[in-house]
mmCIF file of C-alpha atoms and ligand atoms in Angstrom:
data_model
loop_
_atom_site.group_PDB
_atom_site.id
_atom_site.type_symbol
_atom_site.label_atom_id
_atom_site.label_comp_id
_atom_site.label_asym_id
_atom_site.label_seq_id
_atom_site.Cartn_x
_atom_site.Cartn_y
_atom_site.Cartn_z
ATOM 1 C CA MET A 33 35.098 118.065 174.967
ATOM 2 C CA PRO A 34 38.452 119.218 173.657
ATOM 3 C CA THR A 35 40.919 119.837 176.459
ATOM 4 C CA ALA A 36 43.923 120.900 174.386
ATOM 5 C CA SER A 37 44.619 124.604 174.596
ATOM 6 C CA ALA A 38 46.033 124.638 171.049
ATOM 7 C CA ARG A 39 44.150 126.867 168.656
ATOM 8 C CA VAL A 40 41.919 124.980 166.219
ATOM 9 C CA PRO A 41 42.320 125.293 163.372
ATOM 10 C CA ASP A 42 46.000 126.192 163.594
ATOM 11 C CA ALA A 43 47.669 128.747 161.296
ATOM 12 C CA ALA A 44 47.901 126.087 158.573
ATOM 13 C CA GLY A 45 44.171 125.435 158.774
ATOM 14 C CA ARG A 46 44.503 122.081 160.517
ATOM 15 C CA PHE A 47 41.708 120.706 162.651
ATOM 16 C CA GLY A 48 43.805 118.044 164.354
ATOM 17 C CA PRO A 49 44.765 115.653 161.534
ATOM 18 C CA TYR A 50 42.200 117.158 159.131
ATOM 19 C CA GLY A 51 42.055 120.196 156.861
ATOM 20 C CA GLY A 52 45.286 121.793 155.659
ATOM 21 C CA ARG A 53 46.225 122.732 152.104
ATOM 22 C CA TYR A 54 46.733 119.942 149.581
ATOM 23 C CA VAL A 55 47.010 121.981 146.387
ATOM 24 C CA PRO A 56 49.507 122.690 143.604
ATOM 25 C CA GLU A 57 52.389 124.952 144.668
ATOM 26 C CA THR A 58 51.124 127.727 142.374
ATOM 27 C CA LEU A 59 47.998 128.192 144.499
ATOM 28 C CA ILE A 60 49.747 128.673 147.839
ATOM 29 C CA PRO A 61 50.369 132.434 147.403
ATOM 30 C CA ALA A 62 46.710 132.951 146.400
ATOM 31 C CA LEU A 63 45.499 131.024 149.454
ATOM 32 C CA GLU A 64 47.870 133.052 151.645
ATOM 33 C CA GLU A 65 46.573 136.312 150.172
ATOM 34 C CA LEU A 66 42.989 135.151 150.643
ATOM 35 C CA ASP A 67 43.630 134.090 154.244
ATOM 36 C CA GLN A 68 45.182 137.427 155.159
ATOM 37 C CA GLY A 69 42.606 139.397 153.190
ATOM 38 C CA PHE A 70 39.760 137.559 154.860
ATOM 39 C CA ARG A 71 41.139 137.965 158.371
ATOM 40 C CA ARG A 72 41.736 141.679 157.820
ATOM 41 C CA ALA A 73 38.228 142.186 156.373
ATOM 42 C CA TRP A 74 36.604 140.191 159.162
ATOM 43 C CA ARG A 75 38.244 142.479 161.753
ATOM 44 C CA ASP A 76 37.197 145.611 159.823
ATOM 45 C CA PRO A 77 33.951 147.103 161.188
ATOM 46 C CA GLY A 78 33.311 148.708 157.784
ATOM 47 C CA PHE A 79 33.361 145.351 155.990
ATOM 48 C CA ARG A 80 31.208 143.737 158.669
ATOM 49 C CA ARG A 81 28.702 146.579 158.484
ATOM 50 C CA GLU A 82 28.410 146.318 154.682
ATOM 51 C CA TYR A 83 28.024 142.526 154.869
ATOM 52 C CA ARG A 84 25.401 142.814 157.599
ATOM 53 C CA ARG A 85 23.499 145.398 155.574
ATOM 54 C CA LEU A 86 23.397 143.107 152.523
ATOM 55 C CA LEU A 87 22.282 140.167 154.662
ATOM 56 C CA ALA A 88 19.437 142.283 156.013
ATOM 57 C CA ASP A 89 18.308 144.225 152.925
ATOM 58 C CA PHE A 90 19.095 141.746 150.170
ATOM 59 C CA VAL A 91 19.008 138.256 151.712
ATOM 60 C CA GLY A 92 16.190 139.052 154.139
ATOM 61 C CA ARG A 93 17.926 138.231 157.443
ATOM 62 C CA PRO A 94 17.328 137.486 160.210
ATOM 63 C CA THR A 95 15.431 134.425 159.056
ATOM 64 C CA PRO A 96 12.681 133.348 161.476
ATOM 65 C CA LEU A 97 12.929 130.534 163.996
ATOM 66 C CA THR A 98 9.541 128.895 163.535
ATOM 67 C CA PHE A 99 7.903 126.733 166.194
ATOM 68 C CA ALA A 100 6.669 123.538 164.531
ATOM 69 C CA ALA A 101 3.567 122.912 166.655
ATOM 70 C CA ARG A 102 2.215 119.795 164.986
ATOM 71 C CA LEU A 103 5.628 118.152 164.631
ATOM 72 C CA SER A 104 6.205 118.946 168.325
ATOM 73 C CA ALA A 105 2.927 117.280 169.288
ATOM 74 C CA GLU A 106 3.905 114.196 167.264
ATOM 75 C CA THR A 107 7.387 113.878 168.737
ATOM 76 C CA GLY A 108 6.747 115.023 172.314
ATOM 77 C CA ARG A 109 9.682 117.430 171.963
ATOM 78 C CA ARG A 110 9.662 121.152 171.168
ATOM 79 C CA ILE A 111 10.733 121.399 167.527
ATOM 80 C CA TRP A 112 11.999 124.691 166.110
ATOM 81 C CA LEU A 113 12.864 125.262 162.460
ATOM 82 C CA LYS A 114 15.618 127.707 161.461
ATOM 83 C CA ARG A 115 14.205 129.082 158.245
ATOM 84 C CA GLU A 116 17.118 129.345 155.807
ATOM 85 C CA ASP A 117 14.549 128.348 153.179
ATOM 86 C CA LEU A 118 13.349 131.947 153.387
ATOM 87 C CA CYS A 119 16.698 133.430 152.305
ATOM 88 C CA HIS A 120 16.766 135.128 148.895
ATOM 89 C CA THR A 121 17.515 132.389 146.305
ATOM 90 C CA GLY A 122 16.000 129.771 148.611
ATOM 91 C CA ALA A 123 18.834 128.401 150.742
ATOM 92 C CA HIS A 124 21.667 129.257 153.107
ATOM 93 C CA LYS A 125 24.254 129.259 150.284
ATOM 94 C CA ILE A 126 23.752 132.973 149.604
ATOM 95 C CA ASN A 127 25.252 133.862 153.041
ATOM 96 C CA ASN A 128 28.608 132.437 151.966
ATOM 97 C CA ALA A 129 28.475 133.504 148.313
ATOM 98 C CA LEU A 130 27.686 137.094 149.225
ATOM 99 C CA GLY A 131 30.452 137.210 151.837
ATOM 100 C CA GLN A 132 33.045 135.826 149.435
ATOM 101 C CA VAL A 133 32.079 138.024 146.486
ATOM 102 C CA LEU A 134 32.115 141.096 148.741
ATOM 103 C CA LEU A 135 35.572 140.048 149.943
ATOM 104 C CA ALA A 136 36.783 139.431 146.372
ATOM 105 C CA LYS A 137 35.710 142.941 145.406
ATOM 106 C CA ARG A 138 37.578 144.383 148.382
ATOM 107 C CA LEU A 139 40.685 142.429 147.317
ATOM 108 C CA GLY A 140 40.455 143.992 143.846
ATOM 109 C CA LYS A 141 39.435 140.859 141.943
ATOM 110 C CA GLN A 142 37.491 141.390 138.723
ATOM 111 C CA ARG A 143 36.301 137.907 138.081
ATOM 112 C CA ILE A 144 34.479 135.247 140.108
ATOM 113 C CA ILE A 145 34.535 131.535 139.356
ATOM 114 C CA ALA A 146 32.651 128.797 141.172
ATOM 115 C CA GLU A 147 31.705 125.150 140.927
ATOM 116 C CA THR A 148 28.184 123.875 141.305
ATOM 117 C CA GLY A 149 26.498 120.491 141.537
ATOM 118 C CA ALA A 150 22.750 120.958 141.754
ATOM 119 C CA GLY A 151 23.159 124.579 140.761
ATOM 120 C CA GLN A 152 22.237 126.096 144.127
ATOM 121 C CA HIS A 153 25.697 127.488 144.845
ATOM 122 C CA GLY A 154 26.026 128.532 141.202
ATOM 123 C CA VAL A 155 22.800 130.502 141.424
ATOM 124 C CA ALA A 156 23.874 132.077 144.734
ATOM 125 C CA THR A 157 27.265 133.073 143.297
ATOM 126 C CA ALA A 158 25.751 134.417 140.073
ATOM 127 C CA THR A 159 23.301 136.407 142.195
ATOM 128 C CA ALA A 160 26.016 137.899 144.416
ATOM 129 C CA SER A 161 28.159 138.691 141.344
ATOM 130 C CA ALA A 162 25.277 140.454 139.611
ATOM 131 C CA LEU A 163 24.533 142.453 142.742
ATOM 132 C CA LEU A 164 28.136 143.560 143.199
ATOM 133 C CA GLY A 165 28.969 143.942 139.503
ATOM 134 C CA LEU A 166 31.638 141.254 139.016
ATOM 135 C CA ARG A 167 32.041 138.916 136.034
ATOM 136 C CA CYS A 168 31.060 135.362 136.883
ATOM 137 C CA ARG A 169 31.810 131.939 135.410
ATOM 138 C CA ILE A 170 30.291 128.755 136.819
ATOM 139 C CA TYR A 171 31.711 125.263 136.179
ATOM 140 C CA MET A 172 29.162 122.478 136.141
ATOM 141 C CA GLY A 173 29.316 118.830 135.100
ATOM 142 C CA THR A 174 27.349 118.225 131.900
ATOM 143 C CA GLU A 175 25.389 115.426 133.598
ATOM 144 C CA ASP A 176 24.353 117.901 136.320
ATOM 145 C CA MET A 177 23.507 120.503 133.646
ATOM 146 C CA ARG A 178 21.107 118.041 132.103
ATOM 147 C CA ARG A 179 19.508 117.200 135.462
ATOM 148 C CA GLN A 180 19.325 120.829 136.617
ATOM 149 C CA ALA A 181 18.439 122.638 133.405
ATOM 150 C CA VAL A 182 16.319 125.279 135.138
ATOM 151 C CA ASN A 183 19.192 126.339 137.392
ATOM 152 C CA VAL A 184 21.492 126.578 134.356
ATOM 153 C CA TYR A 185 19.025 128.972 132.766
ATOM 154 C CA ARG A 186 18.671 130.869 136.049
ATOM 155 C CA MET A 187 22.446 131.432 136.234
ATOM 156 C CA ARG A 188 22.462 132.655 132.639
ATOM 157 C CA LEU A 189 19.575 135.027 133.408
ATOM 158 C CA LEU A 190 21.748 136.412 136.197
ATOM 159 C CA GLY A 191 24.472 137.177 133.684
ATOM 160 C CA ALA A 192 26.824 134.302 134.505
ATOM 161 C CA GLU A 193 28.623 132.153 131.985
ATOM 162 C CA VAL A 194 27.984 128.450 132.625
ATOM 163 C CA VAL A 195 30.746 126.158 131.404
ATOM 164 C CA GLY A 196 29.988 122.448 131.053
ATOM 165 C CA VAL A 197 32.587 119.949 132.309
ATOM 166 C CA ASP A 198 32.723 116.720 130.319
ATOM 167 C CA SER A 199 35.349 114.782 132.272
ATOM 168 C CA GLY A 200 34.963 111.971 134.809
ATOM 169 C CA THR A 201 31.415 111.373 135.954
ATOM 170 C CA ARG A 202 30.464 114.875 134.657
ATOM 171 C CA THR A 203 29.290 115.900 138.127
ATOM 172 C CA LEU A 204 30.333 118.082 141.071
ATOM 173 C CA LYS A 205 33.820 116.707 141.755
ATOM 174 C CA ASP A 206 34.737 117.206 138.086
ATOM 175 C CA ALA A 207 33.437 120.783 138.237
ATOM 176 C CA VAL A 208 35.621 121.419 141.326
ATOM 177 C CA ASN A 209 38.689 120.102 139.463
ATOM 178 C CA GLU A 210 37.972 122.409 136.533
ATOM 179 C CA ALA A 211 37.431 125.442 138.791
ATOM 180 C CA LEU A 212 40.747 124.739 140.558
ATOM 181 C CA ARG A 213 42.455 124.464 137.163
ATOM 182 C CA ASP A 214 41.008 127.832 136.096
ATOM 183 C CA TRP A 215 42.074 129.417 139.388
ATOM 184 C CA VAL A 216 45.667 128.202 139.034
ATOM 185 C CA THR A 217 45.977 130.066 135.726
ATOM 186 C CA HIS A 218 44.089 133.254 136.713
ATOM 187 C CA VAL A 219 44.900 133.759 140.389
ATOM 188 C CA THR A 220 45.795 137.439 140.103
ATOM 189 C CA ASP A 221 42.426 138.744 138.902
ATOM 190 C CA THR A 222 40.113 135.889 139.919
ATOM 191 C CA HIS A 223 38.489 134.727 143.139
ATOM 192 C CA TYR A 224 37.357 131.117 143.440
ATOM 193 C CA CYS A 225 34.101 131.227 145.397
ATOM 194 C CA LEU A 226 33.968 127.732 146.908
ATOM 195 C CA GLY A 227 30.472 126.703 147.948
ATOM 196 C CA THR A 228 30.856 124.844 151.231
ATOM 197 C CA ALA A 229 33.025 124.441 154.334
ATOM 198 C CA TYR A 230 35.517 122.414 152.357
ATOM 199 C CA GLY A 231 38.726 122.677 150.316
ATOM 200 C CA PRO A 232 42.158 124.084 151.175
ATOM 201 C CA HIS A 233 42.587 126.528 154.068
ATOM 202 C CA PRO A 234 41.185 129.193 154.481
ATOM 203 C CA PHE A 235 37.983 128.069 152.692
ATOM 204 C CA PRO A 236 36.561 125.882 155.503
ATOM 205 C CA VAL A 237 37.076 128.598 158.136
ATOM 206 C CA MET A 238 35.971 131.440 155.895
ATOM 207 C CA CYS A 239 32.803 129.648 154.847
ATOM 208 C CA ARG A 240 32.066 128.765 158.484
ATOM 209 C CA GLU A 241 32.401 132.409 159.520
ATOM 210 C CA PHE A 242 30.086 133.591 156.738
ATOM 211 C CA GLN A 243 27.525 130.907 157.651
ATOM 212 C CA SER A 244 27.801 131.316 161.423
ATOM 213 C CA VAL A 245 25.171 134.050 161.264
ATOM 214 C CA ILE A 246 22.675 131.143 161.215
ATOM 215 C CA GLY A 247 23.650 129.941 164.684
ATOM 216 C CA ARG A 248 24.105 133.428 166.143
ATOM 217 C CA GLU A 249 20.545 134.307 165.180
ATOM 218 C CA ALA A 250 19.148 130.928 166.258
ATOM 219 C CA ARG A 251 20.818 131.115 169.677
ATOM 220 C CA ARG A 252 19.399 134.563 170.335
ATOM 221 C CA GLN A 253 15.974 133.547 169.005
ATOM 222 C CA ILE A 254 15.640 130.372 171.068
ATOM 223 C CA LEU A 255 16.764 132.119 174.251
ATOM 224 C CA ALA A 256 14.095 134.762 173.643
ATOM 225 C CA ALA A 257 11.403 132.201 172.838
ATOM 226 C CA GLU A 258 12.164 129.411 175.318
ATOM 227 C CA GLY A 259 14.286 131.127 177.951
ATOM 228 C CA ARG A 260 16.780 128.241 177.628
ATOM 229 C CA LEU A 261 19.203 126.698 175.205
ATOM 230 C CA PRO A 262 18.091 123.819 172.990
ATOM 231 C CA ALA A 263 19.016 120.254 173.933
ATOM 232 C CA ALA A 264 20.076 119.534 170.365
ATOM 233 C CA LEU A 265 20.833 120.990 166.942
ATOM 234 C CA LEU A 266 20.103 118.968 163.826
ATOM 235 C CA ALA A 267 21.369 119.701 160.318
ATOM 236 C CA CYS A 268 22.136 117.856 157.085
ATOM 237 C CA VAL A 269 25.782 117.589 156.025
ATOM 238 C CA GLY A 270 26.943 117.763 152.422
ATOM 239 C CA GLY A 271 30.242 119.619 152.573
ATOM 240 C CA GLY A 272 29.019 120.786 155.948
ATOM 241 C CA SER A 273 28.390 124.534 155.696
ATOM 242 C CA ASN A 274 24.797 124.831 156.912
ATOM 243 C CA ALA A 275 25.565 122.460 159.797
ATOM 244 C CA ILE A 276 28.742 124.227 160.930
ATOM 245 C CA GLY A 277 26.964 127.557 160.431
ATOM 246 C CA LEU A 278 24.331 126.457 162.949
ATOM 247 C CA PHE A 279 26.699 124.666 165.365
ATOM 248 C CA HIS A 280 29.426 127.283 165.647
ATOM 249 C CA ALA A 281 27.632 129.782 167.893
ATOM 250 C CA PHE A 282 26.830 126.966 170.346
ATOM 251 C CA ARG A 283 30.400 125.629 170.567
ATOM 252 C CA HIS A 284 30.826 126.838 174.151
ATOM 253 C CA ASP A 285 27.500 125.360 175.275
ATOM 254 C CA PRO A 286 28.374 121.753 176.168
ATOM 255 C CA GLU A 287 24.762 120.978 177.115
ATOM 256 C CA VAL A 288 23.724 121.498 173.469
ATOM 257 C CA ARG A 289 24.232 118.311 171.443
ATOM 258 C CA PHE A 290 25.130 118.517 167.754
ATOM 259 C CA PHE A 291 23.715 116.048 165.226
ATOM 260 C CA GLY A 292 24.807 116.043 161.574
ATOM 261 C CA VAL A 293 23.028 113.925 158.974
ATOM 262 C CA GLU A 294 24.638 112.468 155.881
ATOM 263 C CA ALA A 295 22.990 110.998 152.807
ATOM 264 C CA GLY A 296 22.333 107.283 153.312
ATOM 265 C CA GLY A 297 21.185 106.918 149.695
ATOM 266 C CA ARG A 298 19.769 103.590 148.516
ATOM 267 C CA SER A 299 21.929 101.477 150.846
ATOM 268 C CA LEU A 300 25.317 101.577 152.575
ATOM 269 C CA GLN A 301 26.907 99.536 149.768
ATOM 270 C CA PRO A 302 29.837 101.345 148.051
ATOM 271 C CA GLY A 303 28.563 103.748 145.384
ATOM 272 C CA GLU A 304 25.012 103.779 146.744
ATOM 273 C CA HIS A 305 25.287 106.628 149.292
ATOM 274 C CA ALA A 306 27.305 109.637 150.475
ATOM 275 C CA ALA A 307 27.658 108.767 154.187
ATOM 276 C CA ARG A 308 31.373 109.438 154.566
ATOM 277 C CA PHE A 309 31.479 108.597 158.265
ATOM 278 C CA ALA A 310 29.520 105.375 157.799
ATOM 279 C CA GLY A 311 31.387 104.052 154.762
ATOM 280 C CA GLY A 312 34.581 106.063 154.443
ATOM 281 C CA LYS A 313 37.985 106.535 156.010
ATOM 282 C CA PRO A 314 40.541 109.339 156.345
ATOM 283 C CA GLY A 315 42.297 110.511 153.190
ATOM 284 C CA VAL A 316 43.009 113.558 151.031
ATOM 285 C CA PHE A 317 40.705 114.929 148.349
ATOM 286 C CA GLN A 318 40.382 118.265 146.528
ATOM 287 C CA GLY A 319 42.591 120.263 148.845
ATOM 288 C CA ALA A 320 41.838 118.861 152.292
ATOM 289 C CA ALA A 321 42.493 115.900 154.584
ATOM 290 C CA THR A 322 39.252 114.468 155.923
ATOM 291 C CA TRP A 323 36.896 111.467 155.820
ATOM 292 C CA ILE A 324 36.423 110.287 152.280
ATOM 293 C CA LEU A 325 34.598 107.576 150.375
ATOM 294 C CA GLN A 326 37.373 105.620 148.693
ATOM 295 C CA ASP A 327 38.173 102.089 147.635
ATOM 296 C CA GLU A 328 41.058 99.989 148.993
ATOM 297 C CA HIS A 329 43.431 101.645 146.473
ATOM 298 C CA GLY A 330 42.471 105.159 147.575
ATOM 299 C CA GLN A 331 40.382 105.761 144.431
ATOM 300 C CA ILE A 332 37.362 108.005 145.080
ATOM 301 C CA LEU A 333 34.143 106.007 145.048
ATOM 302 C CA GLY A 334 31.033 107.024 143.155
ATOM 303 C CA THR A 335 28.270 108.445 145.340
ATOM 304 C CA HIS A 336 24.511 108.563 145.223
ATOM 305 C CA SER A 337 21.846 110.613 146.949
ATOM 306 C CA VAL A 338 18.351 111.642 146.018
ATOM 307 C CA SER A 339 19.492 115.160 146.969
ATOM 308 C CA ALA A 340 22.236 116.559 144.770
ATOM 309 C CA GLY A 341 23.460 118.918 147.508
ATOM 310 C CA LEU A 342 24.559 116.039 149.756
ATOM 311 C CA ASP A 343 26.064 113.947 146.974
ATOM 312 C CA TYR A 344 29.819 114.410 147.538
ATOM 313 C CA ALA A 345 32.576 111.932 148.441
ATOM 314 C CA ALA A 346 34.212 114.029 151.196
ATOM 315 C CA VAL A 347 33.044 115.888 154.288
ATOM 316 C CA GLY A 348 34.245 119.253 155.624
ATOM 317 C CA PRO A 349 37.354 118.771 157.817
ATOM 318 C CA GLU A 350 35.913 120.506 160.876
ATOM 319 C CA HIS A 351 33.130 117.917 161.025
ATOM 320 C CA ALA A 352 35.698 115.093 161.030
ATOM 321 C CA TRP A 353 37.397 116.838 163.938
ATOM 322 C CA LEU A 354 34.159 117.502 165.871
ATOM 323 C CA ARG A 355 33.336 113.820 165.497
ATOM 324 C CA ASP A 356 36.762 112.710 166.764
ATOM 325 C CA GLN A 357 36.317 115.015 169.758
ATOM 326 C CA GLY A 358 32.933 113.481 170.507
ATOM 327 C CA ARG A 359 31.451 116.979 170.225
ATOM 328 C CA ALA A 360 29.139 116.133 167.298
ATOM 329 C CA GLU A 361 27.431 112.913 166.255
ATOM 330 C CA TYR A 362 26.749 111.950 162.661
ATOM 331 C CA LEU A 363 23.792 109.908 161.511
ATOM 332 C CA HIS A 364 22.610 109.013 158.039
ATOM 333 C CA CYS A 365 19.210 109.098 156.409
ATOM 334 C CA SER A 366 18.189 107.008 153.401
ATOM 335 C CA ASP A 367 16.592 108.392 150.224
ATOM 336 C CA ALA A 368 13.308 106.764 151.223
ATOM 337 C CA ALA A 369 13.294 108.204 154.755
ATOM 338 C CA ALA A 370 14.178 111.674 153.403
ATOM 339 C CA LEU A 371 11.258 111.484 150.965
ATOM 340 C CA ARG A 372 8.896 110.532 153.796
ATOM 341 C CA ALA A 373 10.164 113.486 155.840
ATOM 342 C CA PHE A 374 9.718 115.787 152.814
ATOM 343 C CA HIS A 375 6.005 114.922 152.737
ATOM 344 C CA ARG A 376 5.656 114.996 156.499
ATOM 345 C CA LEU A 377 6.845 118.593 156.853
ATOM 346 C CA ALA A 378 4.714 119.722 153.922
ATOM 347 C CA GLU A 379 1.563 118.160 155.387
ATOM 348 C CA CYS A 380 2.309 118.861 159.026
ATOM 349 C CA GLU A 381 3.691 122.396 158.923
ATOM 350 C CA GLY A 382 2.864 123.832 155.497
ATOM 351 C CA ILE A 383 6.518 124.039 154.475
ATOM 352 C CA ILE A 384 8.018 122.134 151.532
ATOM 353 C CA PRO A 385 11.659 121.528 152.500
ATOM 354 C CA ALA A 386 14.644 120.994 150.213
ATOM 355 C CA LEU A 387 15.506 117.314 149.822
ATOM 356 C CA GLU A 388 18.815 118.071 151.567
ATOM 357 C CA SER A 389 17.031 119.492 154.619
ATOM 358 C CA SER A 390 14.632 116.528 154.480
ATOM 359 C CA HIS A 391 17.566 114.324 155.516
ATOM 360 C CA ALA A 392 17.827 116.210 158.822
ATOM 361 C CA LEU A 393 14.062 115.915 159.279
ATOM 362 C CA GLY A 394 14.283 112.220 158.402
ATOM 363 C CA VAL A 395 16.141 111.375 161.628
ATOM 364 C CA LEU A 396 14.071 113.668 163.847
ATOM 365 C CA ASP A 397 12.252 110.816 165.599
ATOM 366 C CA GLU A 398 15.556 108.997 166.166
ATOM 367 C CA VAL A 399 17.128 112.111 167.725
ATOM 368 C CA ALA A 400 13.987 112.976 169.727
ATOM 369 C CA ALA A 401 14.001 109.487 171.246
ATOM 370 C CA ARG A 402 17.453 110.150 172.684
ATOM 371 C CA LEU A 403 16.317 113.331 174.453
ATOM 372 C CA PRO A 404 13.981 113.929 177.391
ATOM 373 C CA ALA A 405 10.333 114.868 176.895
ATOM 374 C CA GLU A 406 9.815 118.554 176.074
ATOM 375 C CA ALA A 407 13.491 118.996 175.112
ATOM 376 C CA ALA A 408 13.924 121.773 172.541
ATOM 377 C CA ILE A 409 15.447 120.803 169.190
ATOM 378 C CA ILE A 410 16.472 123.214 166.440
ATOM 379 C CA VAL A 411 16.374 121.733 162.941
ATOM 380 C CA ASN A 412 18.170 123.717 160.256
ATOM 381 C CA LEU A 413 15.846 124.053 157.294
ATOM 382 C CA SER A 414 18.750 124.743 154.926
ATOM 383 C CA GLY A 415 16.602 125.351 151.858
ATOM 384 C CA ARG A 416 13.170 125.260 150.296
ATOM 385 C CA GLY A 417 11.869 122.413 148.224
ATOM 386 C CA ASP A 418 10.551 124.208 145.151
ATOM 387 C CA LYS A 419 13.620 123.075 143.202
ATOM 388 C CA ASP A 420 12.853 119.445 144.101
ATOM 389 C CA VAL A 421 9.127 119.256 143.460
ATOM 390 C CA ALA A 422 9.415 118.025 139.866
ATOM 391 C CA GLU A 423 12.053 115.416 140.804
ATOM 392 C CA VAL A 424 9.950 114.070 143.685
ATOM 393 C CA ALA A 425 6.912 113.854 141.411
ATOM 394 C CA ARG A 426 8.994 111.975 138.843
ATOM 395 C CA LEU A 427 10.471 109.583 141.434
ATOM 396 C CA GLU A 428 7.148 108.801 143.013
ATOM 397 C CA GLY A 429 5.368 108.467 139.690
ATOM 398 C CA ALA A 430 8.015 105.943 138.712
ATOM 399 C CA MET A 431 7.609 104.029 141.951
ATOM 400 C CA ARG A 432 3.909 103.469 141.524
HETATM 401 C C1 PLP B 516 24.082 122.746 149.092
HETATM 402 C C2 PLP B 516 22.992 122.481 150.056
HETATM 403 C C3 PLP B 516 23.197 121.684 151.200
HETATM 404 C C4 PLP B 516 24.483 120.969 151.497
HETATM 405 O O1 PLP B 516 25.600 121.765 151.647
HETATM 406 P P1 PLP B 516 26.259 122.073 153.069
HETATM 407 O O2 PLP B 516 27.495 122.791 152.719
HETATM 408 O O3 PLP B 516 26.510 120.755 153.738
HETATM 409 O O4 PLP B 516 25.303 122.889 153.825
HETATM 410 C C5 PLP B 516 22.153 121.538 152.090
HETATM 411 N N1 PLP B 516 20.952 122.107 151.861
HETATM 412 C C6 PLP B 516 20.712 122.862 150.774
HETATM 413 C C7 PLP B 516 19.359 123.448 150.597
HETATM 414 C C8 PLP B 516 21.727 123.076 149.835
HETATM 415 O O5 PLP B 516 21.475 123.832 148.751
#
């Protein structure tokens, strides 16, 4: 448990040695404006009311906390699923996208830009922009565009312009670079809607606040259902937004253990996974100091995961800090174990989870074994698996 009385993050967005603002000079005023604008909006009951109304009427919140009876019988623990898969657009990402686009409108911005990997954040941002009437441009690596053609079409249906990025590995990190480049040249009229609890301050804090509705609801729901707090929370960690969104409301409950799950990929060899804590070390990447997958020269390593949403070389800075503090533990789940968990939830509970969420489910037995019988565990079901069905069918067809 942290004992220091210092505020975390500090005014510069530092979580101990992590976080901060590692960006070109030209972006500092925009980040300052965003930080102040966000803090003012977040204190404004009018803004909060409007955001809450959209979460209720448009996103469909509160999402249920579903008791997983058959999974509970199998594990000997009481398993609860936080149903972010039931959010409009199919995942938790809309909570953050809607909050940021609403904020951008309040700050007088006319144009939204965003990066996307699998397309989930792009779809969420295009959706929020359509709803609130702002122009929207999404940067996406051309390799990802090929792999996620349906989401590209979905964004275009929603009125967004999708711009292919042909540099580097033509994937998420290249799309982030391009979005940052755009933002540098259009800061006055443009908001960069970053998709996870990552990047330069204030993005990690802002995204956490917009996602923390997950944990606030879950805490209230489990107290009502069980009359006690859960023994553990379990969530997958890409950049870290669905996990921090669940954890945050339980930060003052030391009896609740936090487990984050990274993508273990094909193996823990360099380039074969995205388990930053298992195979990385501290460094700086795309605006923040944190744990990063890099070679001995500090070059960013390639990554792999069966789930595009977890396939990123760096982890949100607050997670690095929570790990240092011993407040949260981070495990990893292989592609194969995630696929087994994908099928298990479908067959056991009638819910097809996103492949990202399947990574959290993939270590459920491992986490359950560390807890007493009948302990309550909340698993964050960050998204639904419809988007992954064709890919799983292809993978398993190929394996036969
Ligand atoms: C993007 C995504 C993730 C990973 O992102 P976080 O910021 O770590 O939450 C997890 N699950 C789903 C369904 C996603 O779309």
